[in-house]
PDB file of C-alpha atoms in Angstrom:
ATOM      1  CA  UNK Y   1    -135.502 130.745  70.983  1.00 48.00           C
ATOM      2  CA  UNK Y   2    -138.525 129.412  73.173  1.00 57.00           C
ATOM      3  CA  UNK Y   3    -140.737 127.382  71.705  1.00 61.00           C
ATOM      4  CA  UNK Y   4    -144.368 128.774  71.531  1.00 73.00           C
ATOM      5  CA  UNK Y   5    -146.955 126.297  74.032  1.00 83.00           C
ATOM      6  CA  UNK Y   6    -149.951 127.052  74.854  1.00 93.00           C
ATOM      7  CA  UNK Y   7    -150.052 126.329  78.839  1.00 95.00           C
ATOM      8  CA  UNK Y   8    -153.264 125.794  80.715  1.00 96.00           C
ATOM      9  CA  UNK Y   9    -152.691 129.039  82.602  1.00 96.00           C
ATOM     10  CA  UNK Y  10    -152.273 130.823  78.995  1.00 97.00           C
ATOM     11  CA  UNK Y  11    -155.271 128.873  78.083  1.00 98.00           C
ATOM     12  CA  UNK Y  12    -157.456 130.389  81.097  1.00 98.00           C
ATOM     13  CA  UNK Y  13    -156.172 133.513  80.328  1.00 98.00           C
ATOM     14  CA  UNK Y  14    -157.426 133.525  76.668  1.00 99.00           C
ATOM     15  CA  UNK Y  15    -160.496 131.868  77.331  1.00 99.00           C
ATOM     16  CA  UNK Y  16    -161.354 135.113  80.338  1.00 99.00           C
ATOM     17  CA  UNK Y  17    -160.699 137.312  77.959  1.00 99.00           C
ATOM     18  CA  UNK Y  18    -162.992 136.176  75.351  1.00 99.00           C
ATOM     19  CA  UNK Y  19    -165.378 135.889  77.371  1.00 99.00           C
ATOM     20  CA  UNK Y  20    -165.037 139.188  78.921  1.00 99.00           C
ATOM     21  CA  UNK Y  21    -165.518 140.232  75.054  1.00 99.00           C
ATOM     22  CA  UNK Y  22    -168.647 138.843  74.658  1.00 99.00           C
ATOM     23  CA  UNK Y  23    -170.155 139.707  77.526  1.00 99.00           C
ATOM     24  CA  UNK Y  24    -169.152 143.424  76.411  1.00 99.00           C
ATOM     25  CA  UNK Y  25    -170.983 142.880  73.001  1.00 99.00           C
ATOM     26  CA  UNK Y  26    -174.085 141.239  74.892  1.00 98.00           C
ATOM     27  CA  UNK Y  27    -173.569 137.893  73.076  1.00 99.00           C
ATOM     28  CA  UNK Y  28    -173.866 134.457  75.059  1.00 99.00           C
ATOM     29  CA  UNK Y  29    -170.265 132.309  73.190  1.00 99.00           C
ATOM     30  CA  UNK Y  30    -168.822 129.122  73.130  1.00 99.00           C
ATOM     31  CA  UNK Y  31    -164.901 129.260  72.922  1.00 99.00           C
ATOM     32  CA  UNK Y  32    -162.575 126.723  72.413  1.00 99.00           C
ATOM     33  CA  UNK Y  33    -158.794 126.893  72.015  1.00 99.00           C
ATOM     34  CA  UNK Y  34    -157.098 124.209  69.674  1.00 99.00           C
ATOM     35  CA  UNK Y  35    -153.095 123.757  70.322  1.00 97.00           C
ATOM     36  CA  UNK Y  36    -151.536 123.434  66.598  1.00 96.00           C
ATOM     37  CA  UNK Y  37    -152.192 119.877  66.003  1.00 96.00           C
ATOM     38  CA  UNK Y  38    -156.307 120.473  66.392  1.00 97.00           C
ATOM     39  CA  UNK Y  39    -155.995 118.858  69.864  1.00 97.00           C
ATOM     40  CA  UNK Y  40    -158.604 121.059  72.192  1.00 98.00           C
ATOM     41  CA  UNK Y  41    -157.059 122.777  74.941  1.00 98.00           C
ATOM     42  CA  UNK Y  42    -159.732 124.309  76.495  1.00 99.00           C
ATOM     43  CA  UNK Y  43    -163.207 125.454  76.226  1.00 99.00           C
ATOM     44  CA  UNK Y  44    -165.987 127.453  77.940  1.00 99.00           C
ATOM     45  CA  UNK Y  45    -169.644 127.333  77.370  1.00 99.00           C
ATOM     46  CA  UNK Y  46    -171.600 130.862  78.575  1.00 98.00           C
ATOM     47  CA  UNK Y  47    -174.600 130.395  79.947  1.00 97.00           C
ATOM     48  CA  UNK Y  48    -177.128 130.655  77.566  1.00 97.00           C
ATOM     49  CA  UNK Y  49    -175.228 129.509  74.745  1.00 98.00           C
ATOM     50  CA  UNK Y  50    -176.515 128.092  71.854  1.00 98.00           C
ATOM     51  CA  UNK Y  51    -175.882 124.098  72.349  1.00 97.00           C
ATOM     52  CA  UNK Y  52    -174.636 124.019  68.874  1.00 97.00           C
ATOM     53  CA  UNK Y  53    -172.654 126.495  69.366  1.00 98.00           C
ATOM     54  CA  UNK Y  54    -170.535 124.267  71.274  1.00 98.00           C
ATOM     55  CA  UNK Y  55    -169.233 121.443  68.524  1.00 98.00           C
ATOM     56  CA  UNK Y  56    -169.247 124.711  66.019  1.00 98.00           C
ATOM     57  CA  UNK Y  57    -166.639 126.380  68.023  1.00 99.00           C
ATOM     58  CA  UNK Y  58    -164.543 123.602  68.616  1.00 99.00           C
ATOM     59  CA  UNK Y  59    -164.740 123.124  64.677  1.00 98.00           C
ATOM     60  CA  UNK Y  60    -164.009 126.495  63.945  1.00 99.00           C
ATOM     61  CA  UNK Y  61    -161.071 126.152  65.923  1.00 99.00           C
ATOM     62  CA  UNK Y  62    -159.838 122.986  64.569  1.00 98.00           C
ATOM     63  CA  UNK Y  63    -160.564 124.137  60.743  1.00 98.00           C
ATOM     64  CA  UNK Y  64    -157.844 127.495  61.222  1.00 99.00           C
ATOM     65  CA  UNK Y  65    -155.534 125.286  62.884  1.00 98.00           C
ATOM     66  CA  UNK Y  66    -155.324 122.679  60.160  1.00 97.00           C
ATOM     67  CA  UNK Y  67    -155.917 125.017  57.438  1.00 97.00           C
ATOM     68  CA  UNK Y  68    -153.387 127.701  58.737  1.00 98.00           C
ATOM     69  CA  UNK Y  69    -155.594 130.528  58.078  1.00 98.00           C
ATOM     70  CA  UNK Y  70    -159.142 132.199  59.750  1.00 99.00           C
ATOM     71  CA  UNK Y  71    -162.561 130.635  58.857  1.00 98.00           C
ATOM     72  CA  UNK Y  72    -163.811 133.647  57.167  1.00 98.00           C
ATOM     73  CA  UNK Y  73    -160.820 133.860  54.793  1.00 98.00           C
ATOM     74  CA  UNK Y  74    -161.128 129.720  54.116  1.00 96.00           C
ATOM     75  CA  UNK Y  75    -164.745 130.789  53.143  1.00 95.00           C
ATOM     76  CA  UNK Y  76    -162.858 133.674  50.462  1.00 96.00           C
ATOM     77  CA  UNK Y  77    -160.708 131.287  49.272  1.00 95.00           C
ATOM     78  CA  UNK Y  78    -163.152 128.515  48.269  1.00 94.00           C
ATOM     79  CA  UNK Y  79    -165.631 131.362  46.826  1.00 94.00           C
ATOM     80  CA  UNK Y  80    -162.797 131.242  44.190  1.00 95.00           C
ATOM     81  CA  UNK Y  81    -162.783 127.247  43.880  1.00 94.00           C
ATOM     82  CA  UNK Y  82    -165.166 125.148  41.830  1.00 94.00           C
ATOM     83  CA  UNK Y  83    -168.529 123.699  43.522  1.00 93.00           C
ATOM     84  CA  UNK Y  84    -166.916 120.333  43.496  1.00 94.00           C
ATOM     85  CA  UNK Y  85    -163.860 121.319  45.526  1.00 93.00           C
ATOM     86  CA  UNK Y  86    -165.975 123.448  47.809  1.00 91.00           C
ATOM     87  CA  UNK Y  87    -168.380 120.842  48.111  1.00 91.00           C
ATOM     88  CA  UNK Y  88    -165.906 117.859  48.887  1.00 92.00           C
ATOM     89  CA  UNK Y  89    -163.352 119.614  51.478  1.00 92.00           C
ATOM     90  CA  UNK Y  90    -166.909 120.790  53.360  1.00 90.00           C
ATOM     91  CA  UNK Y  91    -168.290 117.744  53.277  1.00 92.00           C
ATOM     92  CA  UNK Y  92    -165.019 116.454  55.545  1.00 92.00           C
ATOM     93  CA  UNK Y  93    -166.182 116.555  59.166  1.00 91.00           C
ATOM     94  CA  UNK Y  94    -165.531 119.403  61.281  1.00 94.00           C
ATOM     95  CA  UNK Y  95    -164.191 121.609  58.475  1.00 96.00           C
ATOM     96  CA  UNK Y  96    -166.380 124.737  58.234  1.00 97.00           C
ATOM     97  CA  UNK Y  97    -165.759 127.903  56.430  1.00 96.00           C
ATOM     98  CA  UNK Y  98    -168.301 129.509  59.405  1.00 98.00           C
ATOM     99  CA  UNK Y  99    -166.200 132.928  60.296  1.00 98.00           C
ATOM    100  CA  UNK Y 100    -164.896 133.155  64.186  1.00 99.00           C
ATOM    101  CA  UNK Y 101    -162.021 130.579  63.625  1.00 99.00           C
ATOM    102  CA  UNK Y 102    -158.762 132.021  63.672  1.00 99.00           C
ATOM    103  CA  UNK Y 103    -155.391 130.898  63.735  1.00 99.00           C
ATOM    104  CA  UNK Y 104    -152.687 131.478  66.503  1.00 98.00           C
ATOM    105  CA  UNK Y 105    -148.969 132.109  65.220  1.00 97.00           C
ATOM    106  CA  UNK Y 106    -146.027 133.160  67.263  1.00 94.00           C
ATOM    107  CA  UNK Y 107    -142.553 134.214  65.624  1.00 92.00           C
ATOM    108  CA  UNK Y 108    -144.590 132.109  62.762  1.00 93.00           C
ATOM    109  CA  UNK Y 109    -144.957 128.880  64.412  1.00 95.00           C
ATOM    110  CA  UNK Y 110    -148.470 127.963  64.613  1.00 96.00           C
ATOM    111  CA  UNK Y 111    -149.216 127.860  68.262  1.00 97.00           C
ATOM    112  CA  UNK Y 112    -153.097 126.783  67.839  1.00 98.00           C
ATOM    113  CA  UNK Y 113    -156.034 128.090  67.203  1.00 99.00           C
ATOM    114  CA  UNK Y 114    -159.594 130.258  68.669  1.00 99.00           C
ATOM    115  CA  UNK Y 115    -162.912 128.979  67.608  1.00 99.00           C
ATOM    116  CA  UNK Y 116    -166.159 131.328  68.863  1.00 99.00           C
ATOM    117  CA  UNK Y 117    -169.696 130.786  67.802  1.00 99.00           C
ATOM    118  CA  UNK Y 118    -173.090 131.981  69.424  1.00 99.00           C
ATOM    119  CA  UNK Y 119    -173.188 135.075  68.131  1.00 98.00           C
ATOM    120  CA  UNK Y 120    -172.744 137.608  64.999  1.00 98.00           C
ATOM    121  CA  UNK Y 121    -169.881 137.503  62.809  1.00 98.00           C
ATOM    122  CA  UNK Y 122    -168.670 140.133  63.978  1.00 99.00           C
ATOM    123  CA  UNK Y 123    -169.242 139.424  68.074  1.00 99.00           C
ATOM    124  CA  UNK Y 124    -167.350 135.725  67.034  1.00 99.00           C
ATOM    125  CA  UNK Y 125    -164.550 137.537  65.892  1.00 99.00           C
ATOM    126  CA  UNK Y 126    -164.072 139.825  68.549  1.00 99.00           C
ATOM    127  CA  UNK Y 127    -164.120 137.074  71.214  1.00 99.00           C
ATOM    128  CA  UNK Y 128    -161.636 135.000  69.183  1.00 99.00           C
ATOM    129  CA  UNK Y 129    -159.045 138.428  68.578  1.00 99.00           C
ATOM    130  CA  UNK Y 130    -159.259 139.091  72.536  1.00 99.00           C
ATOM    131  CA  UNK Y 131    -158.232 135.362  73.169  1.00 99.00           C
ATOM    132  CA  UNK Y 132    -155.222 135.771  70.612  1.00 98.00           C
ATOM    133  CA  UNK Y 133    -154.430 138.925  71.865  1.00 98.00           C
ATOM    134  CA  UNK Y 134    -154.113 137.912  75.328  1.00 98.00           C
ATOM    135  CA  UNK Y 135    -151.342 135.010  74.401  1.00 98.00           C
ATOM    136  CA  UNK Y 136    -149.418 137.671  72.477  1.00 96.00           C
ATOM    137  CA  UNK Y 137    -149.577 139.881  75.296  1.00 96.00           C
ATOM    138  CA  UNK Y 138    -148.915 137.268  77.697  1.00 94.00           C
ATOM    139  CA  UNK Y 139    -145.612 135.252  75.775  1.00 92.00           C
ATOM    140  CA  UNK Y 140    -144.297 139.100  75.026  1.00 86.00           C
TER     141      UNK Y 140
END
């Protein structure tokens, strides 16, 4: 079996197509692609972009590669913890429970991780599915 790497070309690749995303929805992104240790593998800033969009993207990213699971549901799943656990795992830098982080598996390995901010919830999650969607196509 191959093991699952996320290659600049792949990179490129993912970060085109989530771009080509947002410019569909009219939204102005940062994206950043995390390989599964957090590290960040690439990144694009649109023009426009919100500057702090740029360290909440990366953070998105980082947060659903650490935490194995998408932003939005990290922000379900504390809902259901007590203030002083939410409080005290958001208070660790870079961790955010912001939606438009999601994780990257292959065969189940944790490849990495998308992280999109700039605009809605919804155009953030779109971006970060057409990155993820392109490596799937791509390693297929």
């Amino acid at each position: 079996m191959r093991s699952p790497i996320l290659s600049a070309p792949i990179v490129e690749r993912m970060l085109t197509s989530a771009r080509a995303q947002a410019e569909a929805d009219g939204a102005r992104l940062c994206i950043a692609v995390v390989d599964a240790a957090g590290g960040l593998a690439g990144f694009l800033r649109m023009p426009e972009a919100f500057s702090i969009s740029t360290d909440l993207s990366i953070d998105k990213a980082w947060t659903a590669a650490g935490m194995r699971l998408s932003t939005a549901d990290l922000a379900d799943a504390l809902a259901q913890e007590s203030e002083q656990v939410r409080a005290g795992l958001l208070r660790r830098p870079r961790l955010t429970d912001v939606p438009g982080g999601l994780p990257l598996f292959d065969a189940g390995y944790l490849v990495g991780a998308v992280g999109a901010s700039g605009g809605s919830t919804e155009q953030d999650i779109r971006a970060a599915e057409a990155a993820i969607g392109t490596y799937l196509e791509m390693v297929s």
